[in-house]
Amino acid sequence: MTDRYAVIGNPISHSKSPLIHAQFARQTKQDLSYEAIPAPLDGFRDTVLVLRDEGCRGINVTVPFKFEAFQLATQLSVRAQAAQAVNTLKFDGTEIIGDNTDGAGLVADIEHNLGFILQGKRVLLMGAGGAAYGVALPLLNAGAIITVANRTEDKAYQLAALFSAHGAIHGSSYIALTGSQFDCVINATSSSLADSLPPLPRGESVSPFSSPGSSFSIEEHAKRGGVFAPDALAYDMMYGKETPFLIFAKEQGAARLADGLGMLVEQAAESFFLWRNIRPDTAPVIAKLRLI
Ligand code: NDP
């Protein structure tokens, strides 16, 4: 019998998850269906419980329901507890198991797909919303040394305080970043959705259209004064367009640029593994989505 899975959000019609999971299922020869289901803003719990009672095996959860999913779960993984948000539900008898695969997806994309090892690296994490909470613990577990900056400063300090028992992390305002440099700068804000840019300190522009991969000497970088260290990776969790953050990072001399498409596919693969105990090959799926 075909096993049923779904992603729930509001809105949800834009979701690439059905496409991704259909490719995973084909590749691993799993007999399953996966559909996108909208839930009314006040109807997440009912939508999930109806699906479960109809025999659905698991659900991905996206904006704005990740916190409600966290509350609905009867068992939580360590990373879901840390994130205080759930993007994957698995039904097991009467239990609703909640997990958060966003952080594992980000780390897999950065380390395996982009070949950037996080151990000992200075990481600037911008944002203190659901996405930042989801990735903080996996980044710390990978050995990153994190500075978290947020527009509403207090939230950056709260996030850092919550995770400080797990590794090196501290909060900052954007202005206080002046003079600091980072090996990896991650945009976990929703600024790109509004075509805007977090208020990062601006160094002297290198060249508006320097190609990704171009590099500058350590002295040159220090003189320019931006937040990007030599060989820095600039990562925007948003995908599907060249964002203001990635344009800014290129201008400021970041050596490498990446969007969040790889993270999207990797977090899906982690959910798939939780449900089916099989790890799909993500590379061909990422490559295919890049063409769409
Ligand atoms: P939230 O609404 O929970 O948080 C938004 C955060 O962005 C807050 O910290 C907010 O700051 C900050 N922010 C919003 N606008 C600006 C701005 N103009 N300048 C500076 N900071 C700003 O959103 P999420 O954390 O859930 O999502 C963030 C992003 O991550 C989204 O773009 C989402 O699509 C992406 N994402 C991608 C995934 C992937 O698989 N690729 C997975 C999950 C998320 P303040 O506190 O001051 O309001």
GROMACS .gro file of C-alpha atoms and ligand atoms in nm:
model
  340
    1MET     CA    1   0.000   0.000   0.000
    2THR     CA    2   0.127   0.349  -0.088
    3ASP     CA    3   0.235   0.541   0.224
    4ARG     CA    4   0.107   0.895   0.243
    5TYR     CA    5   0.310   1.205   0.346
    6ALA     CA    6   0.241   1.578   0.319
    7VAL     CA    7   0.371   1.928   0.384
    8ILE     CA    8   0.144   2.175   0.564
    9GLY     CA    9   0.182   2.553   0.553
   10ASN     CA   10  -0.002   2.875   0.477
   11PRO     CA   11   0.064   2.968   0.201
   12ILE     CA   12   0.188   2.639   0.057
   13SER     CA   13   0.126   2.639  -0.319
   14HIS     CA   14   0.486   2.760  -0.385
   15SER     CA   15   0.639   2.464  -0.197
   16LYS     CA   16   0.904   2.258  -0.377
   17SER     CA   17   0.878   1.978  -0.120
   18PRO     CA   18   0.637   1.756  -0.324
   19LEU     CA   19   0.882   1.771  -0.617
   20ILE     CA   20   1.180   1.691  -0.394
   21HIS     CA   21   1.015   1.398  -0.215
   22ALA     CA   22   0.879   1.255  -0.541
   23GLN     CA   23   1.239   1.245  -0.671
   24PHE     CA   24   1.366   1.089  -0.346
   25ALA     CA   25   1.093   0.822  -0.365
   26ARG     CA   26   1.170   0.739  -0.728
   27GLN     CA   27   1.542   0.723  -0.661
   28THR     CA   28   1.510   0.494  -0.354
   29LYS     CA   29   1.215   0.294  -0.495
   30GLN     CA   30   0.989   0.380  -0.203
   31ASP     CA   31   0.615   0.344  -0.254
   32LEU     CA   32   0.488   0.676  -0.118
   33SER     CA   33   0.286   0.983  -0.207
   34TYR     CA   34   0.362   1.338  -0.090
   35GLU     CA   35   0.129   1.635  -0.130
   36ALA     CA   36   0.113   2.003  -0.027
   37ILE     CA   37  -0.183   2.078   0.199
   38PRO     CA   38  -0.285   2.427   0.311
   39ALA     CA   39  -0.415   2.467   0.667
   40PRO     CA   40  -0.624   2.763   0.783
   41LEU     CA   41  -0.423   2.990   1.014
   42ASP     CA   42  -0.634   2.871   1.309
   43GLY     CA   43  -0.661   2.512   1.187
   44PHE     CA   44  -0.315   2.353   1.197
   45ARG     CA   45  -0.385   2.105   1.478
   46ASP     CA   46  -0.714   1.982   1.325
   47THR     CA   47  -0.555   1.944   0.981
   48VAL     CA   48  -0.272   1.732   1.125
   49LEU     CA   49  -0.499   1.511   1.333
   50VAL     CA   50  -0.737   1.446   1.041
   51LEU     CA   51  -0.441   1.346   0.822
   52ARG     CA   52  -0.308   1.117   1.093
   53ASP     CA   53  -0.648   0.951   1.139
   54GLU     CA   54  -0.665   0.897   0.762
   55GLY     CA   55  -0.341   0.697   0.783
   56CYS     CA   56  -0.084   0.962   0.682
   57ARG     CA   57   0.264   0.852   0.803
   58GLY     CA   58   0.441   1.183   0.842
   59ILE     CA   59   0.422   1.556   0.779
   60ASN     CA   60   0.659   1.841   0.702
   61VAL     CA   61   0.564   2.172   0.857
   62THR     CA   62   0.648   2.514   0.724
   63VAL     CA   63   0.567   2.880   0.791
   64PRO     CA   64   0.381   2.976   1.010
   65PHE     CA   65   0.317   2.648   1.194
   66LYS     CA   66   0.658   2.527   1.320
   67PHE     CA   67   0.592   2.638   1.678
   68GLU     CA   68   0.243   2.485   1.682
   69ALA     CA   69   0.396   2.160   1.555
   70PHE     CA   70   0.645   2.180   1.843
   71GLN     CA   71   0.354   2.207   2.086
   72LEU     CA   72   0.157   1.926   1.920
   73ALA     CA   73   0.438   1.668   1.931
   74THR     CA   74   0.422   1.411   2.211
   75GLN     CA   75   0.794   1.331   2.174
   76LEU     CA   76   1.069   1.571   2.066
   77SER     CA   77   1.421   1.514   1.933
   78VAL     CA   78   1.704   1.699   2.109
   79ARG     CA   79   1.743   1.932   1.811
   80ALA     CA   80   1.367   2.010   1.806
   81GLN     CA   81   1.378   2.088   2.177
   82ALA     CA   82   1.674   2.318   2.120
   83ALA     CA   83   1.511   2.491   1.825
   84GLN     CA   84   1.172   2.516   2.000
   85ALA     CA   85   1.028   2.450   1.655
   86VAL     CA   86   0.937   2.140   1.456
   87ASN     CA   87   0.948   2.097   1.077
   88THR     CA   88   0.898   1.718   1.068
   89LEU     CA   89   0.630   1.505   1.231
   90LYS     CA   90   0.625   1.126   1.230
   91PHE     CA   91   0.323   0.928   1.346
   92ASP     CA   92   0.398   0.617   1.547
   93GLY     CA   93   0.086   0.462   1.702
   94THR     CA   94  -0.052   0.726   1.935
   95GLU     CA   95   0.281   0.912   1.948
   96ILE     CA   96   0.353   1.222   1.740
   97ILE     CA   97   0.731   1.248   1.708
   98GLY     CA   98   0.862   1.599   1.638
   99ASP     CA   99   1.201   1.675   1.484
  100ASN     CA  100   1.375   1.975   1.333
  101THR     CA  101   1.590   1.898   1.029
  102ASP     CA  102   1.662   2.258   0.919
  103GLY     CA  103   1.997   2.283   1.099
  104ALA     CA  104   2.120   1.943   0.983
  105GLY     CA  105   2.020   2.049   0.630
  106LEU     CA  106   2.220   2.372   0.652
  107VAL     CA  107   2.530   2.202   0.793
  108ALA     CA  108   2.513   1.924   0.531
  109ASP     CA  109   2.487   2.182   0.253
  110ILE     CA  110   2.774   2.395   0.384
  111GLU     CA  111   3.009   2.108   0.469
  112HIS     CA  112   2.928   1.835   0.216
  113ASN     CA  113   2.798   2.024  -0.085
  114LEU     CA  114   3.006   2.341  -0.056
  115GLY     CA  115   3.310   2.176   0.106
  116PHE     CA  116   3.335   2.443   0.378
  117ILE     CA  117   3.432   2.285   0.711
  118LEU     CA  118   3.280   2.474   1.006
  119GLN     CA  119   3.509   2.346   1.283
  120GLY     CA  120   3.681   2.647   1.443
  121LYS     CA  121   3.534   2.892   1.190
  122ARG     CA  122   3.401   3.237   1.290
  123VAL     CA  123   3.036   3.236   1.185
  124LEU     CA  124   2.810   3.540   1.182
  125LEU     CA  125   2.449   3.425   1.212
  126MET     CA  126   2.209   3.705   1.120
  127GLY     CA  127   1.855   3.681   1.256
  128ALA     CA  128   1.696   3.545   1.572
  129GLY     CA  129   1.372   3.400   1.438
  130GLY     CA  130   1.267   3.039   1.380
  131ALA     CA  131   1.535   2.966   1.121
  132ALA     CA  132   1.818   3.095   1.343
  133TYR     CA  133   1.691   2.892   1.641
  134GLY     CA  134   1.675   2.584   1.416
  135VAL     CA  135   2.036   2.607   1.298
  136ALA     CA  136   2.217   2.729   1.611
  137LEU     CA  137   2.272   2.390   1.779
  138PRO     CA  138   2.380   2.199   1.465
  139LEU     CA  139   2.626   2.483   1.383
  140LEU     CA  140   2.769   2.467   1.737
  141ASN     CA  141   2.788   2.088   1.717
  142ALA     CA  142   2.989   2.129   1.395
  143GLY     CA  143   3.239   2.341   1.593
  144ALA     CA  144   3.146   2.688   1.465
  145ILE     CA  145   3.224   2.992   1.681
  146ILE     CA  146   2.907   3.195   1.649
  147THR     CA  147   2.822   3.563   1.673
  148VAL     CA  148   2.448   3.615   1.638
  149ALA     CA  149   2.323   3.959   1.536
  150ASN     CA  150   1.963   4.069   1.509
  151ARG     CA  151   1.775   4.388   1.424
  152THR     CA  152   1.591   4.362   1.758
  153GLU     CA  153   1.909   4.325   1.963
  154ASP     CA  154   1.755   4.166   2.272
  155LYS     CA  155   1.650   3.862   2.071
  156ALA     CA  156   2.012   3.803   1.966
  157TYR     CA  157   2.122   3.804   2.331
  158GLN     CA  158   1.834   3.571   2.428
  159LEU     CA  159   1.923   3.323   2.153
  160ALA     CA  160   2.292   3.328   2.249
  161ALA     CA  161   2.209   3.278   2.617
  162LEU     CA  162   1.987   2.979   2.537
  163PHE     CA  163   2.260   2.800   2.341
  164SER     CA  164   2.571   2.910   2.532
  165ALA     CA  165   2.591   2.582   2.725
  166HIS     CA  166   2.646   2.401   2.391
  167GLY     CA  167   2.944   2.596   2.257
  168ALA     CA  168   3.093   2.934   2.170
  169ILE     CA  169   2.811   3.176   2.091
  170HIS     CA  170   2.745   3.538   2.180
  171GLY     CA  171   2.494   3.804   2.082
  172SER     CA  172   2.566   4.136   1.914
  173SER     CA  173   2.402   4.438   1.758
  174TYR     CA  174   2.481   4.501   1.391
  175ILE     CA  175   2.669   4.821   1.469
  176ALA     CA  176   2.897   4.641   1.716
  177LEU     CA  177   3.016   4.415   1.433
  178THR     CA  178   3.224   4.702   1.295
  179GLY     CA  179   3.587   4.591   1.282
  180SER     CA  180   3.507   4.218   1.314
  181GLN     CA  181   3.554   3.969   1.033
  182PHE     CA  182   3.393   3.630   0.978
  183ASP     CA  183   3.477   3.320   0.777
  184CYS     CA  184   3.110   3.251   0.712
  185VAL     CA  185   2.817   3.494   0.717
  186ILE     CA  186   2.471   3.334   0.718
  187ASN     CA  187   2.159   3.533   0.643
  188ALA     CA  188   1.885   3.366   0.851
  189THR     CA  189   1.666   3.678   0.842
  190SER     CA  190   1.361   3.722   0.622
  191SER     CA  191   1.506   4.049   0.481
  192SER     CA  192   1.551   3.897   0.134
  193LEU     CA  193   1.176   3.831   0.111
  194ALA     CA  194   1.130   4.209   0.124
  195ASP     CA  195   1.428   4.272  -0.108
  196SER     CA  196   1.616   4.442   0.173
  197LEU     CA  197   1.945   4.388   0.350
  198PRO     CA  198   2.031   4.347   0.721
  199PRO     CA  199   2.220   4.660   0.842
  200LEU     CA  200   2.571   4.512   0.820
  201PRO     CA  201   2.870   4.743   0.859
  202ARG     CA  202   2.990   4.835   0.514
  203GLY     CA  203   3.357   4.820   0.420
  204GLU     CA  204   3.504   4.986   0.115
  205SER     CA  205   3.354   4.818  -0.193
  206VAL     CA  206   3.590   4.586  -0.375
  207SER     CA  207   3.429   4.578  -0.713
  208PRO     CA  208   3.057   4.577  -0.778
  209PHE     CA  209   3.079   4.278  -1.005
  210SER     CA  210   3.387   4.087  -0.891
  211SER     CA  211   3.327   3.726  -0.979
  212PRO     CA  212   3.264   3.467  -0.706
  213GLY     CA  213   3.592   3.295  -0.634
  214SER     CA  214   3.803   3.610  -0.672
  215SER     CA  215   4.025   3.655  -0.368
  216PHE     CA  216   4.202   3.943  -0.196
  217SER     CA  217   4.501   3.954   0.038
  218ILE     CA  218   4.448   3.954   0.416
  219GLU     CA  219   4.586   4.310   0.429
  220GLU     CA  220   4.348   4.421   0.156
  221HIS     CA  221   4.050   4.271   0.339
  222ALA     CA  222   4.149   4.432   0.670
  223LYS     CA  223   4.190   4.770   0.496
  224ARG     CA  224   3.849   4.739   0.334
  225GLY     CA  225   3.694   4.687   0.675
  226GLY     CA  226   3.386   4.477   0.592
  227VAL     CA  227   3.267   4.169   0.781
  228PHE     CA  228   3.390   3.918   0.524
  229ALA     CA  229   3.728   3.758   0.599
  230PRO     CA  230   3.948   3.638   0.314
  231ASP     CA  231   3.792   3.324   0.160
  232ALA     CA  232   3.463   3.398   0.340
  233LEU     CA  233   3.145   3.214   0.248
  234ALA     CA  234   2.827   3.424   0.228
  235TYR     CA  235   2.516   3.206   0.266
  236ASP     CA  236   2.157   3.325   0.221
  237MET     CA  237   1.889   3.080   0.340
  238MET     CA  238   1.656   3.231   0.081
  239TYR     CA  239   1.672   3.072  -0.265
  240GLY     CA  240   1.543   3.132  -0.612
  241LYS     CA  241   1.698   3.474  -0.681
  242GLU     CA  242   2.016   3.675  -0.632
  243THR     CA  243   1.932   3.847  -0.303
  244PRO     CA  244   2.043   4.194  -0.186
  245PHE     CA  245   2.260   4.018   0.075
  246LEU     CA  246   2.444   3.808  -0.185
  247ILE     CA  247   2.491   4.114  -0.410
  248PHE     CA  248   2.631   4.305  -0.109
  249ALA     CA  249   2.857   4.012  -0.013
  250LYS     CA  250   2.997   3.996  -0.366
  251GLU     CA  251   3.064   4.371  -0.360
  252GLN     CA  252   3.239   4.341  -0.025
  253GLY     CA  253   3.475   4.070  -0.143
  254ALA     CA  254   3.319   3.747  -0.011
  255ALA     CA  255   3.500   3.468  -0.192
  256ARG     CA  256   3.202   3.233  -0.214
  257LEU     CA  257   2.828   3.284  -0.241
  258ALA     CA  258   2.549   3.030  -0.179
  259ASP     CA  259   2.172   3.038  -0.161
  260GLY     CA  260   1.945   2.813   0.050
  261LEU     CA  261   1.837   2.567  -0.221
  262GLY     CA  262   2.087   2.306  -0.103
  263MET     CA  263   1.964   2.349   0.255
  264LEU     CA  264   1.606   2.298   0.140
  265VAL     CA  265   1.692   1.968  -0.029
  266GLU     CA  266   1.918   1.851   0.256
  267GLN     CA  267   1.656   1.919   0.526
  268ALA     CA  268   1.406   1.725   0.312
  269ALA     CA  269   1.654   1.434   0.286
  270GLU     CA  270   1.689   1.433   0.663
  271SER     CA  271   1.308   1.416   0.702
  272PHE     CA  272   1.295   1.137   0.443
  273PHE     CA  273   1.557   0.946   0.642
  274LEU     CA  274   1.356   0.989   0.962
  275TRP     CA  275   1.046   0.848   0.792
  276ARG     CA  276   1.194   0.577   0.567
  277ASN     CA  277   1.536   0.501   0.721
  278ILE     CA  278   1.697   0.551   0.377
  279ARG     CA  279   1.922   0.840   0.277
  280PRO     CA  280   1.852   0.969  -0.074
  281ASP     CA  281   2.127   1.112  -0.294
  282THR     CA  282   2.069   1.487  -0.282
  283ALA     CA  283   2.312   1.603  -0.554
  284PRO     CA  284   2.096   1.510  -0.858
  285VAL     CA  285   1.788   1.660  -0.692
  286ILE     CA  286   1.965   1.992  -0.623
  287ALA     CA  287   2.098   1.994  -0.980
  288LYS     CA  288   1.750   1.933  -1.122
  289LEU     CA  289   1.589   2.207  -0.910
  290ARG     CA  290   1.853   2.455  -1.030
  291LEU     CA  291   1.722   2.404  -1.383
  292ILE     CA  292   1.359   2.475  -1.293
  293NDP     P1  293   1.104   3.468   1.126
  293NDP     O1  294   0.989   3.553   1.085
  293NDP     O2  295   1.089   3.374   1.240
  293NDP     O3  296   1.229   3.565   1.167
  293NDP     C1  297   1.265   3.669   1.083
  293NDP     C2  298   1.398   3.728   1.129
  293NDP     O4  299   1.443   3.818   1.028
  293NDP     C3  300   1.393   3.807   1.259
  293NDP     O5  301   1.513   3.785   1.330
  293NDP     C4  302   1.384   3.952   1.209
  293NDP     O6  303   1.438   4.046   1.298
  293NDP     C5  304   1.472   3.944   1.087
  293NDP     N1  305   1.445   4.046   0.986
  293NDP     C6  306   1.334   4.059   0.910
  293NDP     N2  307   1.350   4.162   0.823
  293NDP     C7  308   1.473   4.214   0.846
  293NDP     C8  309   1.547   4.322   0.788
  293NDP     N3  310   1.498   4.394   0.688
  293NDP     N4  311   1.671   4.347   0.836
  293NDP     C9  312   1.722   4.272   0.936
  293NDP     N5  313   1.657   4.169   0.995
  293NDP    C10  314   1.533   4.141   0.950
  293NDP     O7  315   1.151   3.393   0.992
  293NDP     P2  316   1.229   3.254   0.983
  293NDP     O8  317   1.339   3.260   1.083
  293NDP     O9  318   1.135   3.141   0.987
  293NDP    O10  319   1.287   3.257   0.833
  293NDP    C11  320   1.396   3.338   0.795
  293NDP    C12  321   1.437   3.307   0.652
  293NDP    O11  322   1.493   3.178   0.641
  293NDP    C13  323   1.322   3.312   0.549
  293NDP    O12  324   1.368   3.383   0.435
  293NDP    C14  325   1.297   3.168   0.515
  293NDP    O13  326   1.247   3.152   0.384
  293NDP    C15  327   1.439   3.111   0.528
  293NDP     N6  328   1.442   2.965   0.551
  293NDP    C16  329   1.498   2.884   0.455
  293NDP    C17  330   1.504   2.748   0.473
  293NDP    C18  331   1.565   2.662   0.365
  293NDP    O14  332   1.549   2.539   0.371
  293NDP     N7  333   1.638   2.718   0.271
  293NDP    C19  334   1.450   2.683   0.593
  293NDP    C20  335   1.395   2.776   0.691
  293NDP    C21  336   1.392   2.912   0.668
  293NDP     P3  337   1.348   4.110   1.419
  293NDP    O15  338   1.356   4.012   1.531
  293NDP    O16  339   1.414   4.238   1.449
  293NDP    O17  340   1.209   4.126   1.363
   0.00000   0.00000   0.00000
